[in-house]
mmCIF file of C-alpha atoms in Angstrom:
data_model
loop_
_atom_site.group_PDB
_atom_site.id
_atom_site.type_symbol
_atom_site.label_atom_id
_atom_site.label_comp_id
_atom_site.label_asym_id
_atom_site.label_seq_id
_atom_site.Cartn_x
_atom_site.Cartn_y
_atom_site.Cartn_z
ATOM 1 C CA MET A 1 -3.881 24.418 11.875
ATOM 2 C CA SER A 2 -5.920 25.318 8.826
ATOM 3 C CA PRO A 3 -7.175 22.540 6.559
ATOM 4 C CA LYS A 4 -5.045 21.775 3.532
ATOM 5 C CA PRO A 5 -5.854 19.728 0.460
ATOM 6 C CA GLY A 6 -4.902 16.096 0.782
ATOM 7 C CA ASP A 7 -4.934 16.027 4.556
ATOM 8 C CA ARG A 8 -7.817 14.578 6.530
ATOM 9 C CA ALA A 9 -7.147 16.685 9.594
ATOM 10 C CA GLY A 10 -9.407 19.699 9.812
ATOM 11 C CA ARG A 11 -12.084 18.338 7.506
ATOM 12 C CA PRO A 12 -15.407 17.311 9.006
ATOM 13 C CA PRO A 13 -16.475 13.742 8.344
ATOM 14 C CA PRO A 14 -18.938 13.286 5.479
ATOM 15 C CA GLY A 15 -22.481 14.023 6.593
ATOM 16 C CA SER A 16 -21.351 15.345 9.954
ATOM 17 C CA ARG A 17 -21.770 18.767 11.464
ATOM 18 C CA GLY A 18 -19.153 18.327 14.133
ATOM 19 C CA PRO A 19 -15.380 18.314 14.258
ATOM 20 C CA PRO A 20 -13.469 15.499 12.564
ATOM 21 C CA LEU A 21 -13.261 12.239 14.433
ATOM 22 C CA ARG A 22 -10.039 10.268 14.230
ATOM 23 C CA ARG A 23 -10.081 6.490 14.181
ATOM 24 C CA PRO A 24 -9.084 5.434 17.710
ATOM 25 C CA LEU A 25 -5.772 3.624 17.481
ATOM 26 C CA THR A 26 -6.455 1.091 20.160
ATOM 27 C CA GLY A 27 -6.976 -2.061 18.144
ATOM 28 C CA ALA A 28 -9.720 -2.846 20.646
ATOM 29 C CA ALA A 29 -12.602 -4.954 19.425
ATOM 30 C CA GLY A 30 -15.084 -3.222 21.715
ATOM 31 C CA PRO A 31 -18.444 -1.844 20.644
ATOM 32 C CA ARG A 32 -18.351 0.895 18.036
ATOM 33 C CA HIS A 33 -21.065 3.474 17.723
ATOM 34 C CA PRO A 34 -22.814 3.261 14.332
ATOM 35 C CA LEU A 35 -23.035 7.042 14.016
ATOM 36 C CA LEU A 36 -19.312 7.588 14.362
ATOM 37 C CA TRP A 37 -17.207 8.058 11.260
ATOM 38 C CA TRP A 38 -14.322 5.621 11.119
ATOM 39 C CA GLY A 39 -12.769 6.499 7.804
ATOM 40 C CA VAL A 40 -10.629 4.466 5.463
ATOM 41 C CA LEU A 41 -9.151 1.255 6.881
ATOM 42 C CA VAL A 42 -6.067 -0.282 5.270
ATOM 43 C CA VAL A 43 -5.127 -3.924 5.791
ATOM 44 C CA HIS A 44 -1.772 -5.382 4.753
ATOM 45 C CA VAL A 45 -1.964 -9.149 4.351
ATOM 46 C CA HIS A 46 1.447 -10.854 4.377
ATOM 47 C CA VAL A 47 1.592 -14.116 2.446
ATOM 48 C CA HIS A 48 4.328 -16.738 2.170
ATOM 49 C CA VAL A 49 3.742 -19.249 -0.621
ATOM 50 C CA VAL A 50 5.427 -22.603 -1.230
ATOM 51 C CA PRO A 51 7.910 -22.198 -4.106
ATOM 52 C CA ASP A 52 6.196 -24.337 -6.724
ATOM 53 C CA GLN A 53 2.871 -22.544 -6.195
ATOM 54 C CA VAL A 54 4.048 -18.992 -6.782
ATOM 55 C CA GLU A 55 2.544 -18.617 -10.246
ATOM 56 C CA ALA A 56 -0.685 -20.390 -9.262
ATOM 57 C CA PHE A 57 -1.010 -18.100 -6.260
ATOM 58 C CA ARG A 58 -0.318 -15.045 -8.388
ATOM 59 C CA ALA A 59 -2.994 -15.992 -10.914
ATOM 60 C CA ALA A 60 -5.627 -16.803 -8.262
ATOM 61 C CA THR A 61 -4.866 -13.614 -6.369
ATOM 62 C CA VAL A 62 -5.013 -11.346 -9.400
ATOM 63 C CA ALA A 63 -8.377 -12.907 -10.307
ATOM 64 C CA ASN A 64 -9.647 -12.186 -6.798
ATOM 65 C CA ALA A 65 -8.254 -8.650 -6.830
ATOM 66 C CA ARG A 66 -9.917 -7.905 -10.154
ATOM 67 C CA GLU A 67 -13.319 -8.792 -8.647
ATOM 68 C CA SER A 68 -12.604 -7.189 -5.279
ATOM 69 C CA VAL A 69 -11.991 -3.718 -6.686
ATOM 70 C CA ARG A 70 -15.553 -3.821 -8.030
ATOM 71 C CA GLU A 71 -16.961 -4.011 -4.492
ATOM 72 C CA PRO A 72 -18.340 -0.635 -3.389
ATOM 73 C CA GLY A 73 -16.593 -0.929 -0.009
ATOM 74 C CA ILE A 74 -13.147 -1.485 -1.522
ATOM 75 C CA ALA A 75 -11.056 1.428 -2.759
ATOM 76 C CA ARG A 76 -7.915 -0.544 -3.702
ATOM 77 C CA PHE A 77 -6.769 -4.143 -3.708
ATOM 78 C CA ASP A 78 -3.112 -4.143 -4.729
ATOM 79 C CA VAL A 79 -1.028 -7.279 -5.124
ATOM 80 C CA LEU A 80 2.716 -6.881 -4.524
ATOM 81 C CA GLN A 81 5.484 -9.474 -4.899
ATOM 82 C CA GLN A 82 8.592 -9.016 -2.784
ATOM 83 C CA GLU A 83 11.932 -8.400 -4.457
ATOM 84 C CA GLY A 84 14.536 -10.891 -3.412
ATOM 85 C CA ASP A 85 11.976 -13.533 -2.402
ATOM 86 C CA ALA A 86 9.346 -14.318 -5.019
ATOM 87 C CA THR A 87 7.472 -16.546 -2.554
ATOM 88 C CA ARG A 88 6.420 -13.522 -0.465
ATOM 89 C CA PHE A 89 3.501 -11.268 -1.321
ATOM 90 C CA VAL A 90 1.683 -8.407 0.356
ATOM 91 C CA LEU A 91 -1.958 -7.668 -0.439
ATOM 92 C CA VAL A 92 -2.772 -4.017 0.212
ATOM 93 C CA GLU A 93 -6.499 -3.908 0.876
ATOM 94 C CA VAL A 94 -8.094 -0.478 1.268
ATOM 95 C CA TYR A 95 -11.611 -0.493 2.706
ATOM 96 C CA ARG A 96 -13.903 2.516 2.705
ATOM 97 C CA ASP A 97 -15.332 1.717 6.125
ATOM 98 C CA GLU A 98 -15.206 -0.619 9.074
ATOM 99 C CA ALA A 99 -17.921 -2.936 7.736
ATOM 100 C CA ALA A 100 -16.355 -3.528 4.315
ATOM 101 C CA PRO A 101 -13.919 -6.337 5.285
ATOM 102 C CA ALA A 102 -16.764 -8.529 6.548
ATOM 103 C CA ARG A 103 -18.780 -7.877 3.392
ATOM 104 C CA HIS A 104 -15.709 -8.793 1.308
ATOM 105 C CA LYS A 105 -15.449 -12.148 3.060
ATOM 106 C CA GLU A 106 -19.046 -12.939 2.108
ATOM 107 C CA THR A 107 -18.342 -12.687 -1.627
ATOM 108 C CA ALA A 108 -18.028 -15.690 -3.893
ATOM 109 C CA HIS A 109 -14.707 -14.453 -5.298
ATOM 110 C CA TYR A 110 -13.145 -14.176 -1.841
ATOM 111 C CA GLN A 111 -14.330 -17.642 -0.829
ATOM 112 C CA THR A 112 -13.107 -19.142 -4.104
ATOM 113 C CA TRP A 113 -9.715 -17.512 -3.587
ATOM 114 C CA ARG A 114 -9.487 -18.561 0.069
ATOM 115 C CA ASP A 115 -10.130 -22.201 -0.788
ATOM 116 C CA ALA A 116 -7.868 -22.189 -3.851
ATOM 117 C CA VAL A 117 -4.846 -20.764 -2.033
ATOM 118 C CA ALA A 118 -5.213 -22.731 1.212
ATOM 119 C CA PRO A 119 -2.872 -25.532 0.081
ATOM 120 C CA MET A 120 -0.358 -23.019 -1.361
ATOM 121 C CA MET A 121 0.615 -21.410 1.958
ATOM 122 C CA ALA A 122 4.111 -21.999 3.325
ATOM 123 C CA SER A 123 2.981 -20.468 6.631
ATOM 124 C CA PRO A 124 -0.258 -18.922 7.935
ATOM 125 C CA ARG A 125 -1.121 -15.498 6.550
ATOM 126 C CA THR A 126 -0.730 -12.529 8.885
ATOM 127 C CA SER A 127 -2.377 -9.132 8.626
ATOM 128 C CA VAL A 128 -1.819 -5.673 10.038
ATOM 129 C CA ARG A 129 -4.509 -2.973 10.175
ATOM 130 C CA PHE A 130 -3.808 0.710 9.663
ATOM 131 C CA ALA A 131 -5.700 3.960 9.924
ATOM 132 C CA ASN A 132 -5.357 6.117 6.851
ATOM 133 C CA THR A 133 -3.382 9.315 7.393
ATOM 134 C CA PHE A 134 -2.585 10.486 3.851
ATOM 135 C CA PRO A 135 -4.102 11.072 1.364
ATOM 136 C CA ALA A 136 -7.530 12.278 2.456
ATOM 137 C CA ASP A 137 -10.083 9.493 2.786
ATOM 138 C CA ASP A 138 -12.051 10.740 -0.194
ATOM 139 C CA ALA A 139 -8.908 10.746 -2.372
ATOM 140 C CA TRP A 140 -8.545 6.955 -2.308
ATOM 141 C CA MET B 1 -3.218 -17.128 -20.818
ATOM 142 C CA SER B 2 -4.803 -14.304 -22.721
ATOM 143 C CA PRO B 3 -4.291 -10.740 -21.533
ATOM 144 C CA LYS B 4 -7.040 -9.322 -19.320
ATOM 145 C CA PRO B 5 -7.682 -5.765 -18.236
ATOM 146 C CA GLY B 6 -5.941 -4.861 -15.038
ATOM 147 C CA ASP B 7 -3.259 -7.492 -15.330
ATOM 148 C CA ARG B 8 0.236 -6.709 -16.546
ATOM 149 C CA ALA B 9 0.965 -10.225 -17.760
ATOM 150 C CA GLY B 10 0.535 -10.530 -21.502
ATOM 151 C CA ARG B 11 0.898 -6.836 -22.215
ATOM 152 C CA PRO B 12 4.059 -5.659 -23.905
ATOM 153 C CA PRO B 13 5.994 -2.996 -22.061
ATOM 154 C CA PRO B 14 5.421 0.558 -23.288
ATOM 155 C CA GLY B 15 7.499 1.319 -26.350
ATOM 156 C CA SER B 16 8.586 -2.276 -26.759
ATOM 157 C CA ARG B 17 8.029 -4.663 -29.629
ATOM 158 C CA GLY B 18 8.831 -7.791 -27.682
ATOM 159 C CA PRO B 19 7.112 -9.895 -25.092
ATOM 160 C CA PRO B 20 6.555 -8.472 -21.605
ATOM 161 C CA LEU B 21 9.518 -8.426 -19.302
ATOM 162 C CA ARG B 22 8.921 -9.147 -15.646
ATOM 163 C CA ARG B 23 10.976 -7.416 -12.995
ATOM 164 C CA PRO B 24 13.560 -10.004 -11.941
ATOM 165 C CA LEU B 25 12.864 -10.892 -8.324
ATOM 166 C CA THR B 26 16.443 -11.352 -7.290
ATOM 167 C CA GLY B 27 17.050 -8.293 -5.175
ATOM 168 C CA ALA B 28 20.506 -8.263 -6.701
ATOM 169 C CA ALA B 29 22.182 -4.913 -7.061
ATOM 170 C CA GLY B 30 23.950 -5.919 -10.275
ATOM 171 C CA PRO B 31 24.008 -3.908 -13.479
ATOM 172 C CA ARG B 32 20.638 -3.287 -15.096
ATOM 173 C CA HIS B 33 20.250 -2.803 -18.790
ATOM 174 C CA PRO B 34 18.866 0.658 -19.613
ATOM 175 C CA LEU B 35 16.625 -0.690 -22.379
ATOM 176 C CA LEU B 36 14.791 -3.111 -20.130
ATOM 177 C CA TRP B 37 11.386 -2.176 -18.774
ATOM 178 C CA TRP B 38 11.215 -2.409 -15.005
ATOM 179 C CA GLY B 39 7.709 -1.245 -14.306
ATOM 180 C CA VAL B 40 6.193 0.111 -11.117
ATOM 181 C CA LEU B 41 8.267 -0.323 -7.968
ATOM 182 C CA VAL B 42 6.585 -0.234 -4.554
ATOM 183 C CA VAL B 43 8.541 0.444 -1.365
ATOM 184 C CA HIS B 44 7.082 -0.052 2.115
ATOM 185 C CA VAL B 45 8.987 1.952 4.704
ATOM 186 C CA HIS B 46 8.397 0.771 8.267
ATOM 187 C CA VAL B 47 8.789 3.458 10.917
ATOM 188 C CA HIS B 48 8.807 3.259 14.705
ATOM 189 C CA VAL B 49 8.540 6.642 16.399
ATOM 190 C CA VAL B 50 9.196 7.574 20.019
ATOM 191 C CA PRO B 51 5.836 8.068 21.771
ATOM 192 C CA ASP B 52 5.994 11.795 22.420
ATOM 193 C CA GLN B 53 6.883 12.508 18.782
ATOM 194 C CA VAL B 54 3.975 10.741 17.118
ATOM 195 C CA GLU B 55 2.064 13.887 16.205
ATOM 196 C CA ALA B 56 5.186 15.746 15.114
ATOM 197 C CA PHE B 57 6.162 12.803 12.923
ATOM 198 C CA ARG B 58 2.683 12.620 11.452
ATOM 199 C CA ALA B 59 2.676 16.309 10.576
ATOM 200 C CA ALA B 60 6.170 16.240 9.033
ATOM 201 C CA THR B 61 5.368 13.108 7.069
ATOM 202 C CA VAL B 62 2.072 14.373 5.686
ATOM 203 C CA ALA B 63 3.850 17.549 4.581
ATOM 204 C CA ASN B 64 6.468 15.447 2.789
ATOM 205 C CA ALA B 65 3.838 13.179 1.225
ATOM 206 C CA ARG B 66 1.885 16.155 -0.079
ATOM 207 C CA GLU B 67 4.981 17.350 -1.955
ATOM 208 C CA SER B 68 6.108 13.867 -2.989
ATOM 209 C CA VAL B 69 2.923 13.037 -4.888
ATOM 210 C CA ARG B 70 3.681 16.015 -7.123
ATOM 211 C CA GLU B 71 6.897 14.362 -8.363
ATOM 212 C CA PRO B 72 6.410 12.897 -11.850
ATOM 213 C CA GLY B 73 8.116 9.649 -10.812
ATOM 214 C CA ILE B 74 5.790 9.046 -7.863
ATOM 215 C CA ALA B 75 2.339 7.508 -8.342
ATOM 216 C CA ARG B 76 1.346 7.297 -4.669
ATOM 217 C CA PHE B 77 2.818 8.209 -1.304
ATOM 218 C CA ASP B 78 0.440 6.891 1.344
ATOM 219 C CA VAL B 79 0.956 7.366 5.071
ATOM 220 C CA LEU B 80 -0.579 4.695 7.320
ATOM 221 C CA GLN B 81 -0.652 4.536 11.120
ATOM 222 C CA GLN B 82 -0.893 1.116 12.728
ATOM 223 C CA GLU B 83 -3.937 0.194 14.778
ATOM 224 C CA GLY B 84 -3.026 -0.929 18.265
ATOM 225 C CA ASP B 85 0.337 0.889 18.235
ATOM 226 C CA ALA B 86 0.172 4.547 17.252
ATOM 227 C CA THR B 87 3.984 4.791 17.269
ATOM 228 C CA ARG B 88 4.228 2.586 14.158
ATOM 229 C CA PHE B 89 3.722 3.853 10.629
ATOM 230 C CA VAL B 90 4.137 2.444 7.150
ATOM 231 C CA LEU B 91 4.852 4.715 4.182
ATOM 232 C CA VAL B 92 3.642 3.130 0.948
ATOM 233 C CA GLU B 93 5.755 4.690 -1.788
ATOM 234 C CA VAL B 94 4.839 3.818 -5.379
ATOM 235 C CA TYR B 95 7.473 4.757 -7.964
ATOM 236 C CA ARG B 96 6.851 4.739 -11.690
ATOM 237 C CA ASP B 97 10.330 3.432 -12.493
ATOM 238 C CA GLU B 98 13.616 2.272 -11.075
ATOM 239 C CA ALA B 99 15.213 5.732 -11.167
ATOM 240 C CA ALA B 100 12.455 7.544 -9.278
ATOM 241 C CA PRO B 101 13.557 6.709 -5.703
ATOM 242 C CA ALA B 102 16.953 8.330 -6.250
ATOM 243 C CA ARG B 103 15.322 11.421 -7.752
ATOM 244 C CA HIS B 104 12.991 11.599 -4.744
ATOM 245 C CA LYS B 105 15.951 11.639 -2.377
ATOM 246 C CA GLU B 106 17.374 14.645 -4.184
ATOM 247 C CA THR B 107 14.329 16.813 -3.474
ATOM 248 C CA ALA B 108 14.264 19.541 -0.846
ATOM 249 C CA HIS B 109 11.078 18.160 0.723
ATOM 250 C CA TYR B 110 12.626 14.715 1.230
ATOM 251 C CA GLN B 111 15.790 16.149 2.751
ATOM 252 C CA THR B 112 13.789 18.441 5.044
ATOM 253 C CA TRP B 113 11.675 15.484 6.180
ATOM 254 C CA ARG B 114 14.699 13.222 6.678
ATOM 255 C CA ASP B 115 16.421 15.748 8.907
ATOM 256 C CA ALA B 116 13.255 16.660 10.819
ATOM 257 C CA VAL B 117 12.338 13.083 11.695
ATOM 258 C CA ALA B 118 15.852 11.822 12.479
ATOM 259 C CA PRO B 119 15.545 12.522 16.230
ATOM 260 C CA MET B 120 12.009 11.081 16.332
ATOM 261 C CA MET B 121 12.948 7.488 15.492
ATOM 262 C CA ALA B 122 12.622 4.807 18.190
ATOM 263 C CA SER B 123 14.590 2.439 15.942
ATOM 264 C CA PRO B 124 16.109 2.647 12.450
ATOM 265 C CA ARG B 125 13.643 2.633 9.569
ATOM 266 C CA THR B 126 13.453 -0.517 7.468
ATOM 267 C CA SER B 127 12.129 -0.872 3.940
ATOM 268 C CA VAL B 128 10.935 -3.682 1.695
ATOM 269 C CA ARG B 129 10.767 -3.437 -2.096
ATOM 270 C CA PHE B 130 8.042 -5.031 -4.176
ATOM 271 C CA ALA B 131 7.285 -5.565 -7.845
ATOM 272 C CA ASN B 132 3.805 -4.504 -8.800
ATOM 273 C CA THR B 133 1.500 -7.358 -9.786
ATOM 274 C CA PHE B 134 -1.980 -5.791 -9.666
ATOM 275 C CA PRO B 135 -3.330 -3.425 -10.865
ATOM 276 C CA ALA B 136 -1.653 -2.830 -14.220
ATOM 277 C CA ASP B 137 1.286 -0.441 -14.058
ATOM 278 C CA ASP B 138 -0.597 2.220 -15.977
ATOM 279 C CA ALA B 139 -3.534 2.021 -13.547
ATOM 280 C CA TRP B 140 -1.541 3.413 -10.607
#
């Protein structure tokens, strides 16, 4: 299949001479070779807030998102509020590489947010990790 | 709270003279006034594919996404594949207004995709609708 714009398949990884490497979809936490190219990582964080903290959570989370998108390892940090249940949010966090989530958690804005929202949770946050498929990694 | 860049709160809707209107988070399918401003609508479509159709689904869905992002009503159409379970995908569809999803479903590329993937589903698709909170609607 020939490469097409907007599709990662067929394009070599940046700085590589070889064929494209796909992120292995194993979810395994085993060792990862530092020379491999892992591509864009997307994390959806599902949040359930107690009803009287919805606006406080929204404000704290937008403040955190505004700082997060300035991190070089973060391509997007979208904040979405569910229709039909205003107490439910999804944070769509798009990281440029595998190391970026850990660097994000070292920032002052993340730690401020984490502590501020801790008492606002109706249930523990859950997250799901995804490999990017479309658009191309460099189009995020 | 004063308006800040990147936050919709505090900004009047485009073309409006009044205060900002927030999308009502009721999920109700009742009548909606055509003069109200509804803002960016995000839909997450959760897909579970039968194992031997994963690559066929991926190819059909990337082809559909590539056409969908050319629709004026669509800001993004991301395709994500879950880590740890390659048979699960999420389509992140970002519509510029309330009418855009219906227009999308009228396109040839959507209808081709819908018919192509119908026999690939391991279970019926589900979707969740969200109001955009960050970034600002005009930053998508």
